[in-house]
Short mmCIF file of C-alpha atoms in Angstrom, two decimals:
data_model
loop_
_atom_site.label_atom_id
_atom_site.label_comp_id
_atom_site.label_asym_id
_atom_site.label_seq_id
_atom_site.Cartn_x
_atom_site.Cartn_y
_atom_site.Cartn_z
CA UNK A 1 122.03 325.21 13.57
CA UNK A 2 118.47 325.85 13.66
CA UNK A 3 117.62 321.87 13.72
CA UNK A 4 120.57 321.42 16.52
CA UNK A 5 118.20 324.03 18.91
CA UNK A 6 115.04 322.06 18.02
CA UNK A 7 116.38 319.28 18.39
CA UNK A 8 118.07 320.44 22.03
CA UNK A 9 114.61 322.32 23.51
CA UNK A 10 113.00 318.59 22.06
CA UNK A 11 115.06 316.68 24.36
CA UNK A 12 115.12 318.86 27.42
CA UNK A 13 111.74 319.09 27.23
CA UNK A 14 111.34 315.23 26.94
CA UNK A 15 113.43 314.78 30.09
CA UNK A 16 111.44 317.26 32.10
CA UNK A 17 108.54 315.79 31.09
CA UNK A 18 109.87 312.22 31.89
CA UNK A 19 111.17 314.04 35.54
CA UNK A 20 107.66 315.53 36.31
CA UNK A 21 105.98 312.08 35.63
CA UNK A 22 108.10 310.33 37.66
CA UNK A 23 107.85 312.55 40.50
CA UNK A 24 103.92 312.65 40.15
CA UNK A 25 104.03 308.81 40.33
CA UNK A 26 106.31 308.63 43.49
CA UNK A 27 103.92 311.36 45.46
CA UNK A 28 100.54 309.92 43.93
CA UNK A 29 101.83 306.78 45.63
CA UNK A 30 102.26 308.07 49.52
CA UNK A 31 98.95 307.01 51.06
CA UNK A 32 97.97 308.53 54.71
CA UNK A 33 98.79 305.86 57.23
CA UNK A 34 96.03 303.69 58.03
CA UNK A 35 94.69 304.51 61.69
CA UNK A 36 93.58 301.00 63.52
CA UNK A 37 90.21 300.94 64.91
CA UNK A 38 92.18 300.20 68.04
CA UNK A 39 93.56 303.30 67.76
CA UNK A 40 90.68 305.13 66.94
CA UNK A 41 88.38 304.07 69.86
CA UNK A 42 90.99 304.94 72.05
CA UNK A 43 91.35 308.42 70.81
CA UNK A 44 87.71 308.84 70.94
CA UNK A 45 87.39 308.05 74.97
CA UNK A 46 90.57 310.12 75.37
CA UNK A 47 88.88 312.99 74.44
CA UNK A 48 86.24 312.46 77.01
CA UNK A 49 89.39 313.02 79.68
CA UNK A 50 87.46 315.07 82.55
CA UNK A 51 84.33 314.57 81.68
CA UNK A 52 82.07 314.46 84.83
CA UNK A 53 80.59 311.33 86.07
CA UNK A 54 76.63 311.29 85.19
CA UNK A 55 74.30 308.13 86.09
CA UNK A 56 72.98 306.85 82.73
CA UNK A 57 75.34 310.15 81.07
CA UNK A 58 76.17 309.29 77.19
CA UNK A 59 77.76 312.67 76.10
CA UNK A 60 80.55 315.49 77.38
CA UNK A 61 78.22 316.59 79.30
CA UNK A 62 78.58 313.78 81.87
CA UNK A 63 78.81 309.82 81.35
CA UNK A 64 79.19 306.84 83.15
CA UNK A 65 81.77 304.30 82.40
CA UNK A 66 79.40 301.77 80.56
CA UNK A 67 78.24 305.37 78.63
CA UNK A 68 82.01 306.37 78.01
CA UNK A 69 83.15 302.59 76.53
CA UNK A 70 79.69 302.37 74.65
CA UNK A 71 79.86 305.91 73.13
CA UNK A 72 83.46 305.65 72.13
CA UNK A 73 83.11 302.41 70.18
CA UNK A 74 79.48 303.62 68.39
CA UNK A 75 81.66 306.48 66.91
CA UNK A 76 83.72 303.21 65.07
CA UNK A 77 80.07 301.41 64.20
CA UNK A 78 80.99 298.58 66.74
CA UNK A 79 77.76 298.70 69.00
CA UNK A 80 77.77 296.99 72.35
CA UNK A 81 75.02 296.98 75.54
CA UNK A 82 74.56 299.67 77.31
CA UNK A 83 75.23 298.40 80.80
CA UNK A 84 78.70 296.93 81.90
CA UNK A 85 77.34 293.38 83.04
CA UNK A 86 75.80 293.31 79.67
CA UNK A 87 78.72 293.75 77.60
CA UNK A 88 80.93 291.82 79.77
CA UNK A 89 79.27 289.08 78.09
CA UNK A 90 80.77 290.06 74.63
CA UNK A 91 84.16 289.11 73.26
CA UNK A 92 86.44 286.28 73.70
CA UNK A 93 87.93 286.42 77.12
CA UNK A 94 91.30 286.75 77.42
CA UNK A 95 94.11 286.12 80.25
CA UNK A 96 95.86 289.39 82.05
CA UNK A 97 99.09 288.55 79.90
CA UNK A 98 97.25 288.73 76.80
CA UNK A 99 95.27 291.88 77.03
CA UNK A 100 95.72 294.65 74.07
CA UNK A 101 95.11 297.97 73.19
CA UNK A 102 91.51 298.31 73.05
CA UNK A 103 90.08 295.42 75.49
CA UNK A 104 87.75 295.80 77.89
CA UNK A 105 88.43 295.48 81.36
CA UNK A 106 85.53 294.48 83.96
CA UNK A 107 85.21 294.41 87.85
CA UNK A 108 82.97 294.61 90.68
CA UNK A 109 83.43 297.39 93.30
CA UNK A 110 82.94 297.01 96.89
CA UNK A 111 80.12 298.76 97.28
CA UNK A 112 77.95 296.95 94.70
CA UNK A 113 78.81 292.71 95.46
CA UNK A 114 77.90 290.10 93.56
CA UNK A 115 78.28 290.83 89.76
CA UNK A 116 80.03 293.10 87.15
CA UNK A 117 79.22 296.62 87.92
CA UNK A 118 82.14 298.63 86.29
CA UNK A 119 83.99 298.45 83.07
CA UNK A 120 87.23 300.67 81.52
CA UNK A 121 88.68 300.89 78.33
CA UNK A 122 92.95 299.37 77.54
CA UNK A 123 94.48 302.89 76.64
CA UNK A 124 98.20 301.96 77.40
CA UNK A 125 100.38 299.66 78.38
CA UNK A 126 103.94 299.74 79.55
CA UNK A 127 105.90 297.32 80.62
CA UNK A 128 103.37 295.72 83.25
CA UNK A 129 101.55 298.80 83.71
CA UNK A 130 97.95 298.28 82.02
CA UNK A 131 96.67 302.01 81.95
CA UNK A 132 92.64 301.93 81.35
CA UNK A 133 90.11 304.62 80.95
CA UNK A 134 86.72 305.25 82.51
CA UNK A 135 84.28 306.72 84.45
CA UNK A 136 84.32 307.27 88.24
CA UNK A 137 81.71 308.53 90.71
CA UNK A 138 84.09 311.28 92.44
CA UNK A 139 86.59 311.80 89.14
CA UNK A 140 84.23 311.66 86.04
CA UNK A 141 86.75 310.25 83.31
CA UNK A 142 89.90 309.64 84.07
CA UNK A 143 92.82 306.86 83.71
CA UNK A 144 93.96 304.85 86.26
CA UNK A 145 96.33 301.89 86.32
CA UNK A 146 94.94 298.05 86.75
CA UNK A 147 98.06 297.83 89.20
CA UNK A 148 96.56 300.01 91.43
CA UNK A 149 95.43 297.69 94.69
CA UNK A 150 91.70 298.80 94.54
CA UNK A 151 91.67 298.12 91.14
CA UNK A 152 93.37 295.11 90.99
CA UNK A 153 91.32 293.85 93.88
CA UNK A 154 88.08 294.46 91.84
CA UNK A 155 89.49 293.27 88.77
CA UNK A 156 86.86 290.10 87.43
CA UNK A 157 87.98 289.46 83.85
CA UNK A 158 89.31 291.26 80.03
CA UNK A 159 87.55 290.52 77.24
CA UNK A 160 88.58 291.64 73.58
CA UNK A 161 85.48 292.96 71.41
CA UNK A 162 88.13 294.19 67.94
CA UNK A 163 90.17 292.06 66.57
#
């Protein structure tokens, strides 16, 4: 009788230890999911959403929109000019049907002719909606969509700087 009880605590206590194993495999095996860079810049210059508008401005204090797009992709070690003519000369260009996530959008404003003098950051897009972020003069930070007219009218070229 005495062998029959070893014998039975041997065996359940194999197949708990065979159960606890197991299960320690399975959860040592979940990794945390594996956040794009894409997605990473973008959170970044989200959460400079309202930030004022400051000439030459790199922090929340106040930025421009060459500040904002070069800030948010320092924070992922991808380093770019400072000034948006300058880094429109980075990147593969890319065709209005192609832009991702992440690309850079470039235009020139009215009020400043002749060469690349503003620059935003692909946060969304849906459907045919491209939603970019950047810095204004009268909003600070905000997102606007390349749709809009004065946008679109400015509008000069994308150009993708992550792959």
């Amino acid at each position: 009788m005495k062998q029959r009880v070893v014998l039975l605590i041997s065996i359940i206590t194999f197949i708990m230890y065979c159960f606890f194993k197991t299960e320690k495999k399975q959860s040592s095996n979940k990794k945390a999911p594996l956040i794009s860079l894409t997605d990473k810049v973008i959170s970044i210059a989200n959460s400079y959403n309202g930030v004022p508008y400051k000439p030459g401005g790199i922090t929340s204090k106040g930025m421009d929109c060459s500040g904002l797009v070069q800030t948010s992709f320092k924070q992922i070690n991808v380093l770019l000019p400072r000034s948006s003519s300058s880094m429109s000369n980075k990147g593969k260009k890319i065709s209005t049907d192609k832009i991702k996530l992440g690309d850079l959008l470039f235009f020139n404003i009215n009020r400043l002719k002749g060469k690349i003098n503003h620059v935003g950051l692909v946060t969304n897009i849906d459907n045919h909606n491209i939603y970019f972020i950047h810095s204004t003069t009268s909003k600070g930070v905000i997102t606007n969509s390349l749709n809009e007219p004065y946008w679109k009218t400015a509008f000069v070229k994308a150009k993708r700087v992550l792959n």
